C-alpha cells in the first residue's frame, strides 16, 4: 500500500522559490510513507488535494501573519509568506474536519493551533518570564533543553518517557491553545512544546524539530511512524471542527 503523506514546502517570496529540507522527506520514507511535496497552491485546491493524501505533515518555517489570530504585527514578528499562510491554514482546517492524520512541526504546530482558533506569541520573550534559549546555536541534531511530556497523551505513548531533551529553533510559541486541543508537553520555562487534538485520530503538533534529530536518535522517528500508522487507518469526516 502506498500511503501518500503531503508535506508542505516553504516559499521564498523574494526569490519565488519553493523549498523543503530533505530531512522531512527522508523521515517520512523511513517511517513507511510516500512524501508528496506540496507547494503553496490556490486556497480552493486545499481540500481536494488533501483528499488524495492519507496524511499531512506541516513543515517548519517562518512566521504566520498575526492577522490570522487577530493581532497587528509587533516588531518581533519575522518573515511572512502570504501564499504559504493561506494554503497551509486551509490544509490544516481540512485535515481537522476530514480527520486526516496531521503532524505539525514548529511553524506547523502554530498553523494547526491558529487554524483551530488559538493564538501565538509573536515573540516568546513578550509573553514568557525568564525564557530559556529557544533558538539554539548548537547543531540541529543536538537536543539543548528538556520538555516534560504529560502522561496519558499521544506524545507520551510515542516517546514512552516523561522527560526528553529536544532541539529548539523557534522565537514564537503557542499562547492560547485552540479549543479541541490540549497541551502535551512544556519546557521548564512553561513554553508549550507540544499540543494535540482531542477528537481526532492523529492531530499532533511539536515545537521542536524531530526531523533534525531522528538520524542520530531513533526515538524521534517515532513521531513519523505514528503519523504513517495513523494514515493507514480508517477515518470518518466530522460535520464541523
Ligand atoms: Mn523550545
Coordinates of N, CA and C and ligand atoms in Angstrom, one line a residue:
X1 N 0.8 -1.2 0.0 CA 0.0 0.0 0.0 C 0.9 1.2 0.0
X2 N 0.5 2.2 -0.8 CA 1.2 3.5 -0.9 C 0.6 4.6 -0.1
X3 N 1.1 4.9 1.0 CA 0.5 5.9 1.9 C 1.1 7.3 1.6
X4 N 0.3 8.0 0.8 CA 0.8 9.4 0.4 C 0.7 10.3 1.6
X5 N 1.8 11.0 1.9 CA 1.8 12.0 3.0 C 2.2 13.3 2.4
X6 N 1.2 14.2 2.4 CA 1.5 15.6 1.8 C 2.4 16.3 2.8
X7 N 3.5 16.8 2.3 CA 4.5 17.6 3.1 C 4.5 19.0 2.5
X8 N 4.2 20.0 3.3 CA 4.2 21.4 2.8 C 5.6 21.9 2.6
X9 N 5.8 22.6 1.5 CA 7.0 23.2 1.3 C 7.0 24.7 1.8
X10 N 8.2 25.2 2.0 CA 8.3 26.6 2.3 C 8.4 27.4 1.0
X11 N 8.1 28.7 1.1 CA 8.1 29.5 -0.1 C 8.9 30.8 0.2
X12 N 9.9 31.1 -0.6 CA 10.6 32.3 -0.5 C 10.0 33.4 -1.5
X13 N 9.3 34.4 -0.8 CA 8.5 35.3 -1.6 C 9.4 36.2 -2.5
X14 N 10.7 36.5 -2.1 CA 11.6 37.3 -2.9 C 12.1 36.5 -4.1
X15 N 12.6 35.3 -3.8 CA 13.2 34.5 -4.8 C 12.2 33.8 -5.7
X16 N 11.0 33.7 -5.2 CA 9.9 33.0 -5.8 C 10.3 31.5 -6.0
X17 N 10.6 30.9 -4.9 CA 11.2 29.6 -4.9 C 10.5 28.8 -3.8
X18 N 10.1 27.5 -4.1 CA 9.7 26.6 -3.1 C 10.8 25.8 -2.6
X19 N 10.9 25.4 -1.3 CA 12.0 24.5 -0.9 C 11.5 23.7 0.3
X20 N 12.2 22.6 0.5 CA 11.9 21.7 1.7 C 13.2 21.0 2.0
X21 N 13.5 20.9 3.3 CA 14.7 20.1 3.7 C 14.5 18.6 3.4
X22 N 15.5 18.0 2.9 CA 15.4 16.5 2.6 C 15.2 15.7 3.9
X23 N 15.4 16.4 5.1 CA 15.3 15.7 6.4 C 13.8 15.2 6.6
X24 N 12.8 16.1 6.2 CA 11.4 15.7 6.3 C 11.1 14.5 5.4
X25 N 11.6 14.7 4.1 CA 11.3 13.6 3.1 C 11.9 12.3 3.6
X26 N 13.1 12.3 4.0 CA 13.7 11.0 4.5 C 13.0 10.4 5.7
X27 N 12.6 11.3 6.6 CA 11.9 10.8 7.8 C 10.6 10.1 7.4
X28 N 9.8 10.7 6.5 CA 8.6 10.0 6.1 C 8.8 8.7 5.3
X29 N 9.9 8.7 4.5 CA 10.2 7.5 3.7 C 10.6 6.4 4.7
X30 N 11.5 6.7 5.7 CA 11.9 5.7 6.7 C 10.8 5.2 7.5
X31 N 9.8 6.1 7.7 CA 8.6 5.7 8.5 C 7.6 4.8 7.7
X32 N 7.9 4.7 6.4 CA 7.0 3.8 5.6 C 6.0 4.6 4.7
X33 N 6.0 5.9 4.7 CA 5.1 6.7 3.9 C 5.8 7.1 2.6
X34 N 5.0 7.7 1.7 CA 5.5 8.3 0.5 C 5.2 9.8 0.5
X35 N 6.3 10.6 0.7 CA 6.1 12.0 0.8 C 5.7 12.6 -0.5
X36 N 4.8 13.5 -0.5 CA 4.4 14.3 -1.7 C 4.6 15.8 -1.3
X37 N 5.6 16.4 -1.9 CA 5.8 17.8 -1.5 C 4.8 18.7 -2.1
X38 N 4.1 19.5 -1.2 CA 3.1 20.4 -1.7 C 3.5 21.8 -1.7
X39 N 3.6 22.5 -2.8 CA 3.9 23.9 -2.9 C 2.7 24.7 -2.4
X40 N 2.8 25.9 -2.1 CA 1.6 26.7 -1.8 C 0.8 26.8 -3.0
X41 N -0.5 26.3 -2.9 CA -1.4 26.3 -4.1 C -2.6 27.2 -3.8
X42 N -3.4 27.5 -4.8 CA -4.6 28.3 -4.5 C -5.5 27.7 -3.4
X43 N -6.0 28.5 -2.6 CA -6.8 28.2 -1.5 C -7.9 27.1 -1.8
X44 N -8.5 27.3 -3.0 CA -9.6 26.4 -3.4 C -9.2 25.0 -3.6
X45 N -7.9 24.8 -3.8 CA -7.4 23.4 -4.1 C -7.1 22.6 -2.8
X46 N -7.1 23.3 -1.7 CA -6.6 22.6 -0.5 C -7.3 21.3 -0.1
X47 N -8.6 21.4 0.0 CA -9.4 20.3 0.4 C -9.3 19.1 -0.6
X48 N -9.3 19.5 -1.9 CA -9.3 18.5 -3.0 C -7.9 17.8 -3.0
X49 N -6.9 18.5 -2.8 CA -5.5 17.9 -2.7 C -5.4 17.0 -1.5
X50 N -5.9 17.5 -0.4 CA -5.8 16.7 0.8 C -6.6 15.4 0.7
X51 N -7.7 15.4 -0.1 CA -8.4 14.2 -0.3 C -7.6 13.1 -1.0
X52 N -6.5 13.5 -1.7 CA -5.7 12.5 -2.3 C -4.6 12.0 -1.4
X53 N -4.5 12.6 -0.2 CA -3.4 12.2 0.7 C -4.0 11.4 1.9
X54 N -3.2 10.5 2.5 CA -3.6 9.8 3.6 C -3.2 10.4 4.9
X55 N -2.2 11.4 4.8 CA -1.7 12.1 6.0 C -1.1 13.4 5.5
X56 N -0.8 14.3 6.5 CA -0.3 15.6 6.2 C 0.8 15.9 7.2
X57 N 1.9 16.5 6.7 CA 2.9 17.0 7.5 C 3.1 18.5 7.2
X58 N 2.8 19.3 8.2 CA 3.0 20.8 8.1 C 4.5 21.1 8.6
X59 N 5.3 21.5 7.7 CA 6.7 21.6 8.0 C 7.0 22.9 8.7
X60 N 8.3 23.1 9.1 CA 8.7 24.3 9.8 C 9.0 25.4 8.9
X61 N 9.2 26.6 9.4 CA 9.5 27.8 8.6 C 9.3 29.1 9.3
X62 N 9.0 30.1 8.5 CA 8.9 31.5 9.0 C 7.6 31.7 9.9
X63 N 7.3 32.9 10.1 CA 6.2 33.3 11.0 C 4.8 33.4 10.2
X64 N 3.8 33.1 11.0 CA 2.4 33.3 10.5 C 2.1 34.8 10.6
X65 N 1.4 35.3 9.6 CA 0.9 36.7 9.7 C -0.1 36.7 10.9
X66 N 0.3 37.6 11.9 CA -0.6 37.7 13.1 C -2.0 38.1 12.8
X67 N -2.3 38.6 11.6 CA -3.7 38.9 11.3 C -4.6 37.7 11.4
X68 N -4.0 36.5 11.2 CA -4.8 35.3 11.3 C -5.2 34.9 12.7
X69 N -4.6 35.5 13.7 CA -5.1 35.4 15.1 C -5.5 36.7 15.7
X70 N -5.9 37.7 14.8 CA -6.5 38.9 15.2 C -5.5 39.9 15.9
X71 N -4.3 39.9 15.5 CA -3.3 40.9 16.1 C -2.6 41.6 15.0
X72 N -2.2 42.9 15.3 CA -1.4 43.7 14.4 C 0.1 43.1 14.6
X73 N 0.9 43.3 13.6 CA 2.3 42.8 13.8 C 3.1 43.6 14.8
X74 N 3.8 42.9 15.7 CA 4.7 43.6 16.6 C 6.1 43.5 16.0
X75 N 7.0 44.3 16.6 CA 8.3 44.3 15.9 C 9.0 43.0 16.0
X76 N 8.6 42.1 16.9 CA 9.3 40.8 17.0 C 8.9 39.8 15.9
X77 N 7.8 40.1 15.1 CA 7.4 39.2 14.1 C 8.4 39.2 13.0
X78 N 8.7 38.0 12.4 CA 9.7 37.8 11.4 C 9.1 37.8 10.0
X79 N 9.8 37.0 9.1 CA 9.4 36.9 7.7 C 8.1 36.2 7.6
X80 N 7.2 36.7 6.7 CA 5.9 36.1 6.5 C 5.8 35.8 5.0
X81 N 5.1 34.6 4.7 CA 4.8 34.3 3.3 C 3.3 34.2 3.2
X82 N 2.7 35.2 2.6 CA 1.2 35.2 2.5 C 0.7 34.0 1.7
X83 N 1.4 33.6 0.7 CA 1.0 32.4 -0.1 C 1.0 31.1 0.8
X84 N 2.0 31.0 1.5 CA 2.1 29.8 2.4 C 1.1 29.8 3.5
X85 N 0.9 30.9 4.1 CA -0.1 31.1 5.2 C -1.5 30.6 4.7
X86 N -1.9 31.1 3.6 CA -3.3 30.9 3.1 C -3.5 29.4 2.9
X87 N -2.5 28.8 2.2 CA -2.7 27.4 1.8 C -2.6 26.5 3.0
X88 N -1.6 26.7 3.8 CA -1.4 25.8 5.0 C -2.5 25.9 6.0
X89 N -3.1 27.1 6.2 CA -4.2 27.2 7.1 C -5.4 26.4 6.6
X90 N -5.6 26.5 5.3 CA -6.7 25.8 4.6 C -6.5 24.3 4.7
X91 N -5.3 23.9 4.5 CA -5.0 22.4 4.6 C -5.2 21.9 6.0
X92 N -4.7 22.7 7.0 CA -4.9 22.3 8.4 C -6.3 22.2 8.8
X93 N -7.2 23.2 8.4 CA -8.6 23.1 8.7 C -9.2 21.9 8.1
X94 N -8.8 21.6 6.8 CA -9.4 20.5 6.1 C -8.9 19.2 6.8
X95 N -7.7 19.1 7.3 CA -7.2 17.9 7.9 C -8.0 17.7 9.2
X96 N -8.3 18.7 9.9 CA -9.1 18.6 11.2 C -10.5 18.1 10.9
X97 N -11.2 18.7 10.0 CA -12.6 18.4 9.7 C -12.7 17.0 9.0
X98 N -11.8 16.7 8.2 CA -11.8 15.4 7.4 C -11.1 14.3 8.2
X99 N -10.6 14.6 9.4 CA -9.9 13.6 10.2 C -8.8 13.0 9.5
X100 N -8.0 13.8 8.8 CA -6.8 13.3 8.1 C -5.7 13.4 9.1
X101 N -4.9 12.3 9.4 CA -3.8 12.4 10.4 C -2.8 13.5 10.0
X102 N -2.5 14.4 10.9 CA -1.6 15.5 10.6 C -0.6 15.7 11.7
X103 N 0.6 15.9 11.3 CA 1.7 16.3 12.2 C 2.2 17.7 11.9
X104 N 2.2 18.6 12.8 CA 2.7 19.9 12.6 C 4.0 20.1 13.3
X105 N 5.0 20.5 12.6 CA 6.4 20.7 13.2 C 6.7 22.2 13.3
X106 N 7.0 22.7 14.5 CA 7.4 24.1 14.7 C 6.4 25.0 14.1
X107 N 6.7 25.7 13.1 CA 5.6 26.6 12.4 C 4.3 25.8 12.2
X108 N 4.5 24.5 11.8 CA 3.4 23.6 11.6 C 2.4 23.5 12.8
X109 N 3.0 23.4 14.0 CA 2.2 23.3 15.2 C 1.4 24.6 15.4
X110 N 2.1 25.8 15.0 CA 1.4 27.1 15.2 C 0.3 27.2 14.1
X111 N 0.5 26.7 13.0 CA -0.5 26.7 11.9 C -1.7 25.9 12.4
X112 N -1.5 24.7 13.0 CA -2.6 23.9 13.5 C -3.4 24.6 14.6
X113 N -2.6 25.2 15.5 CA -3.3 25.9 16.6 C -4.1 27.1 16.1
X114 N -3.6 27.9 15.2 CA -4.3 29.1 14.7 C -5.5 28.6 13.8
X115 N -5.3 27.6 13.0 CA -6.3 27.1 12.2 C -7.6 26.7 13.0
X116 N -7.3 26.2 14.2 CA -8.4 25.7 15.1 C -8.8 26.8 16.0
X117 N -8.3 28.0 15.9 CA -8.8 29.2 16.7 C -7.9 29.6 17.9
X118 N -6.7 29.1 17.9 CA -5.8 29.5 19.0 C -4.9 30.7 18.6
X119 N -4.0 31.1 19.5 CA -3.1 32.2 19.2 C -1.7 31.8 19.5
X120 N -0.8 32.7 19.0 CA 0.7 32.5 19.1 C 1.3 33.8 19.7
X121 N 2.3 33.6 20.5 CA 3.2 34.7 20.9 C 4.0 35.1 19.7
X122 N 3.9 36.4 19.3 CA 4.7 36.8 18.1 C 6.2 36.7 18.3
X123 N 6.5 36.8 19.6 CA 7.9 36.6 20.0 C 7.8 36.2 21.5
X124 N 8.3 35.0 21.8 CA 8.0 34.4 23.1 C 8.6 35.2 24.2
X125 N 9.6 36.1 24.0 CA 10.1 36.9 25.1 C 9.1 37.9 25.5
X126 N 8.1 38.2 24.7 CA 7.0 39.1 25.1 C 6.0 38.5 26.1
X127 N 5.9 37.1 26.1 CA 4.9 36.5 26.9 C 5.5 35.6 28.0
X128 N 6.7 35.3 28.0 CA 7.3 34.3 28.9 C 8.4 35.0 29.8
X129 N 8.2 34.9 31.1 CA 9.2 35.4 32.0 C 10.4 34.5 32.1
X130 N 11.6 35.1 32.0 CA 12.8 34.4 32.0 C 12.8 33.1 31.1
X131 N 12.6 33.4 29.8 CA 12.6 32.2 28.9 C 14.0 31.6 28.8
X132 N 14.0 30.3 28.5 CA 15.2 29.6 28.1 C 15.6 30.1 26.7
X133 N 16.8 29.6 26.3 CA 17.3 29.8 25.0 C 16.5 28.9 24.0
X134 N 15.6 29.4 23.3 CA 14.8 28.5 22.4 C 15.3 28.6 21.0
X135 N 16.2 29.5 20.7 CA 16.8 29.4 19.4 C 18.3 29.1 19.6
X136 N 18.5 27.8 19.6 CA 19.9 27.3 19.9 C 20.9 27.6 18.9
X137 N 22.2 27.6 19.3 CA 23.3 27.8 18.4 C 24.1 26.5 18.3
X138 N 23.5 25.4 18.9 CA 24.2 24.1 18.8 C 23.6 23.5 17.5
X139 N 24.3 22.4 17.0 CA 23.8 21.8 15.7 C 22.4 21.3 15.8
X140 N 21.8 21.1 14.7 CA 20.4 20.8 14.5 C 20.0 19.5 15.2
X141 N 20.9 18.5 15.1 CA 20.6 17.2 15.7 C 20.8 17.1 17.2
X142 N 21.2 18.2 17.8 CA 21.5 18.1 19.2 C 20.4 18.7 20.1
X143 N 20.0 18.0 21.1 CA 18.9 18.5 22.0 C 19.6 19.4 23.0
X144 N 18.9 20.6 23.2 CA 19.5 21.5 24.2 C 18.7 21.8 25.4
X145 N 17.3 21.6 25.3 CA 16.5 21.8 26.5 C 15.6 20.7 26.7
X146 N 15.1 20.5 27.9 CA 14.2 19.4 28.2 C 12.7 19.8 28.0
X147 N 11.9 18.8 27.8 CA 10.5 19.0 27.8 C 9.9 18.0 28.8
X148 N 8.8 18.4 29.4 CA 8.0 17.5 30.3 C 6.8 17.0 29.5
X149 N 6.7 15.7 29.3 CA 5.6 15.2 28.5 C 4.5 14.7 29.4
X150 N 3.3 15.2 29.2 CA 2.2 14.9 30.1 C 1.7 13.5 29.9
X151 N 1.5 12.8 31.0 CA 1.1 11.4 30.9 C -0.3 11.3 30.3
X152 N -0.5 10.2 29.6 CA -1.9 9.9 29.0 C -2.1 10.5 27.7
X153 N -1.1 11.3 27.2 CA -1.2 11.9 25.9 C -0.7 11.0 24.8
X154 N -1.0 11.3 23.5 CA -0.5 10.6 22.4 C 1.1 10.7 22.4
X155 N 1.6 11.9 22.7 CA 3.0 12.1 22.7 C 3.7 11.2 23.7
X156 N 3.1 11.0 24.9 CA 3.6 10.1 25.9 C 3.6 8.7 25.4
X157 N 2.6 8.3 24.6 CA 2.6 7.0 24.0 C 3.7 6.8 23.0
X158 N 4.0 7.8 22.3 CA 5.0 7.7 21.3 C 6.4 7.6 21.9
X159 N 6.7 8.5 22.8 CA 8.1 8.5 23.4 C 8.3 7.6 24.6
X160 N 7.2 7.3 25.3 CA 7.3 6.4 26.5 C 8.2 6.9 27.6
X161 N 8.4 8.2 27.6 CA 9.2 8.8 28.7 C 8.4 10.1 29.2
X162 N 8.8 10.6 30.3 CA 8.1 11.8 30.8 C 9.0 13.1 30.6
X163 N 10.2 12.8 30.3 CA 11.2 13.9 30.2 C 12.1 13.6 29.0
X164 N 12.3 14.6 28.1 CA 13.0 14.3 26.9 C 13.8 15.6 26.5
X165 N 15.0 15.4 26.0 CA 15.8 16.5 25.6 C 15.6 16.8 24.1
X166 N 15.2 18.0 23.8 CA 14.9 18.3 22.4 C 15.7 19.5 21.8
X167 N 15.7 19.6 20.5 CA 16.4 20.8 19.9 C 15.4 21.9 19.9
X168 N 15.8 23.1 19.6 CA 14.9 24.3 19.7 C 15.4 25.3 18.7
X169 N 14.5 25.6 17.8 CA 14.8 26.7 16.8 C 13.5 27.5 16.6
X170 N 13.1 28.2 17.6 CA 11.9 29.0 17.5 C 12.0 30.2 18.3
X171 N 11.3 31.3 17.8 CA 11.2 32.5 18.7 C 9.7 32.8 19.0
X172 N 8.8 32.0 18.3 CA 7.4 32.1 18.6 C 7.0 30.9 19.5
X173 N 5.8 31.0 20.0 CA 5.3 29.8 20.8 C 3.8 29.9 20.8
X174 N 3.1 28.8 21.0 CA 1.7 28.8 21.2 C 1.3 29.6 22.5
X175 N 0.4 30.5 22.4 CA -0.1 31.2 23.5 C -1.4 30.6 24.0
X176 N -2.6 31.0 23.4 CA -3.8 30.4 23.8 C -4.0 29.1 23.0
X177 N -4.2 28.0 23.6 CA -4.4 26.7 23.0 C -5.8 26.7 22.4
X178 N -5.9 26.2 21.1 CA -7.1 26.2 20.4 C -8.2 25.3 21.1
X179 N -9.4 25.7 21.0 CA -10.5 24.8 21.5 C -10.4 23.4 20.8
X180 N -10.5 22.3 21.6 CA -10.4 21.0 21.0 C -9.0 20.4 21.0
X181 N -8.0 21.3 21.4 CA -6.6 20.8 21.6 C -6.2 20.8 23.0
X182 N -5.2 20.1 23.4 CA -4.7 20.1 24.7 C -3.1 20.2 24.6
X183 N -2.5 20.7 25.7 CA -1.1 20.7 25.8 C -0.6 19.3 26.1
X184 N 0.5 18.8 25.4 CA 1.0 17.5 25.7 C 2.5 17.6 26.2
X185 N 3.1 18.7 26.0 CA 4.5 18.9 26.6 C 4.8 20.4 26.8
X186 N 5.5 20.6 27.9 CA 6.0 22.0 28.1 C 7.5 22.0 28.4
X187 N 8.2 23.1 28.1 CA 9.6 23.3 28.5 C 9.6 23.8 30.0
X188 N 10.8 23.7 30.7 CA 10.8 24.1 32.1 C 10.4 25.6 32.3
X189 N 10.5 26.4 31.3 CA 10.1 27.8 31.5 C 8.6 28.0 31.2
X190 N 7.9 26.9 30.9 CA 6.4 27.0 30.7 C 6.0 27.1 29.2
X191 N 7.0 27.3 28.4 CA 6.7 27.4 26.9 C 6.1 26.1 26.4
X192 N 5.0 26.2 25.7 CA 4.3 25.0 25.2 C 5.1 24.4 24.1
X193 N 5.5 23.1 24.2 CA 6.3 22.4 23.3 C 5.6 21.4 22.4
X194 N 4.4 21.0 22.8 CA 3.6 20.1 22.0 C 2.1 20.3 22.4
X195 N 1.3 20.1 21.3 CA -0.2 20.1 21.5 C -0.8 18.9 20.7
X196 N -2.0 18.5 21.1 CA -2.7 17.5 20.3 C -4.2 17.7 20.3
X197 N -4.8 17.3 19.2 CA -6.3 17.4 19.1 C -6.9 16.3 19.8
X198 N -8.0 16.6 20.5 CA -8.7 15.6 21.3 C -9.5 14.6 20.3
X199 N -10.5 15.1 19.7 CA -11.4 14.2 18.9 C -10.8 14.1 17.5
X200 N -9.7 13.4 17.4 CA -9.0 13.3 16.0 C -8.1 12.1 16.1
X201 N -8.1 11.3 15.0 CA -7.2 10.1 15.1 C -5.7 10.4 15.3
X202 N -5.2 11.5 14.8 CA -3.9 11.9 15.0 C -3.7 13.4 14.6
X203 N -3.8 14.3 15.5 CA -3.6 15.7 15.2 C -2.6 16.2 16.2
X204 N -1.3 16.1 15.9 CA -0.2 16.4 16.8 C 0.7 17.5 16.3
X205 N 1.0 18.4 17.2 CA 2.0 19.5 16.9 C 3.1 19.5 17.9
X206 N 4.3 19.6 17.4 CA 5.5 19.7 18.2 C 6.3 21.0 17.9
X207 N 6.8 21.6 18.9 CA 7.6 22.9 18.7 C 9.0 22.6 18.3
X208 N 9.5 21.4 18.6 CA 10.9 21.0 18.3 C 11.0 20.4 16.9
X209 N 12.1 20.0 16.5 CA 12.3 19.5 15.1 C 12.8 18.1 15.1
X210 N 11.8 17.1 15.2 CA 12.2 15.7 15.2 C 13.0 15.3 13.9
X211 N 12.6 16.0 12.8 CA 13.3 15.6 11.5 C 14.8 15.9 11.6
X212 N 15.2 16.8 12.4 CA 16.6 17.1 12.6 C 17.4 16.1 13.5
X213 N 16.6 15.3 14.2 CA 17.2 14.5 15.3 C 17.2 13.0 15.1
X214 N 16.2 12.5 14.2 CA 16.0 11.1 14.2 C 17.2 10.3 13.6
X215 N 18.0 10.9 12.8 CA 19.1 10.1 12.3 C 20.2 9.8 13.4
X216 N 20.2 10.7 14.4 CA 21.2 10.4 15.5 C 20.5 9.7 16.7
X217 N 19.2 10.1 16.9 CA 18.4 9.5 18.0 C 17.1 8.9 17.4
X218 N 17.1 7.6 17.3 CA 16.0 7.0 16.5 C 14.6 7.2 17.2
X219 N 14.6 7.5 18.5 CA 13.4 7.7 19.2 C 12.5 8.8 18.5
X220 N 13.2 9.7 17.9 CA 12.4 10.8 17.2 C 11.7 10.4 15.9
X221 N 12.1 9.3 15.4 CA 11.4 8.7 14.2 C 10.0 8.3 14.6
X222 N 9.8 8.1 15.9 CA 8.5 7.6 16.4 C 7.4 8.5 16.0
X223 N 7.6 9.8 15.9 CA 6.6 10.8 15.5 C 6.1 10.5 14.1
X224 N 7.1 10.2 13.3 CA 6.8 10.0 11.8 C 6.1 8.6 11.6
X225 N 6.6 7.6 12.4 CA 5.9 6.3 12.2 C 4.5 6.3 12.8
X226 N 4.3 7.1 13.8 CA 2.9 7.3 14.4 C 2.0 8.0 13.4
X227 N 2.6 9.0 12.7 CA 1.8 9.6 11.6 C 1.4 8.7 10.5
X228 N 2.4 7.9 10.0 CA 2.2 7.0 8.9 C 1.2 5.9 9.4
X229 N 1.4 5.4 10.6 CA 0.5 4.3 11.1 C -1.0 4.9 11.1
X230 N -1.1 6.1 11.6 CA -2.5 6.7 11.6 C -3.0 6.9 10.2
X231 N -2.1 7.2 9.3 CA -2.5 7.4 7.9 C -3.0 6.1 7.3
X232 N -2.6 5.0 7.8 CA -3.0 3.7 7.3 C -4.4 3.3 7.8
X233 N -4.9 4.0 8.8 CA -6.2 3.7 9.4 C -7.4 4.2 8.7
X234 N -8.6 3.8 9.1 CA -9.8 4.4 8.6 C -10.1 5.8 9.2
X235 N -10.9 6.6 8.5 CA -11.3 7.9 9.0 C -12.7 8.2 8.7
X236 N -13.3 9.0 9.6 CA -14.7 9.4 9.4 C -14.8 10.9 9.6
X237 N -15.0 11.6 8.4 CA -15.0 13.1 8.5 C -16.1 13.6 9.5
X238 N -15.8 14.7 10.1 CA -16.7 15.4 11.0 C -17.6 16.3 10.3
X239 N -18.7 16.8 10.9 CA -19.6 17.8 10.4 C -18.9 19.2 10.5
X240 N -18.3 19.4 11.6 CA -17.5 20.7 11.8 C -16.5 20.4 12.9
X241 N -15.4 21.3 12.9 CA -14.4 21.2 13.9 C -14.7 22.1 15.0
Ligands
LIG1 MN1 12.0 25.2 22.6

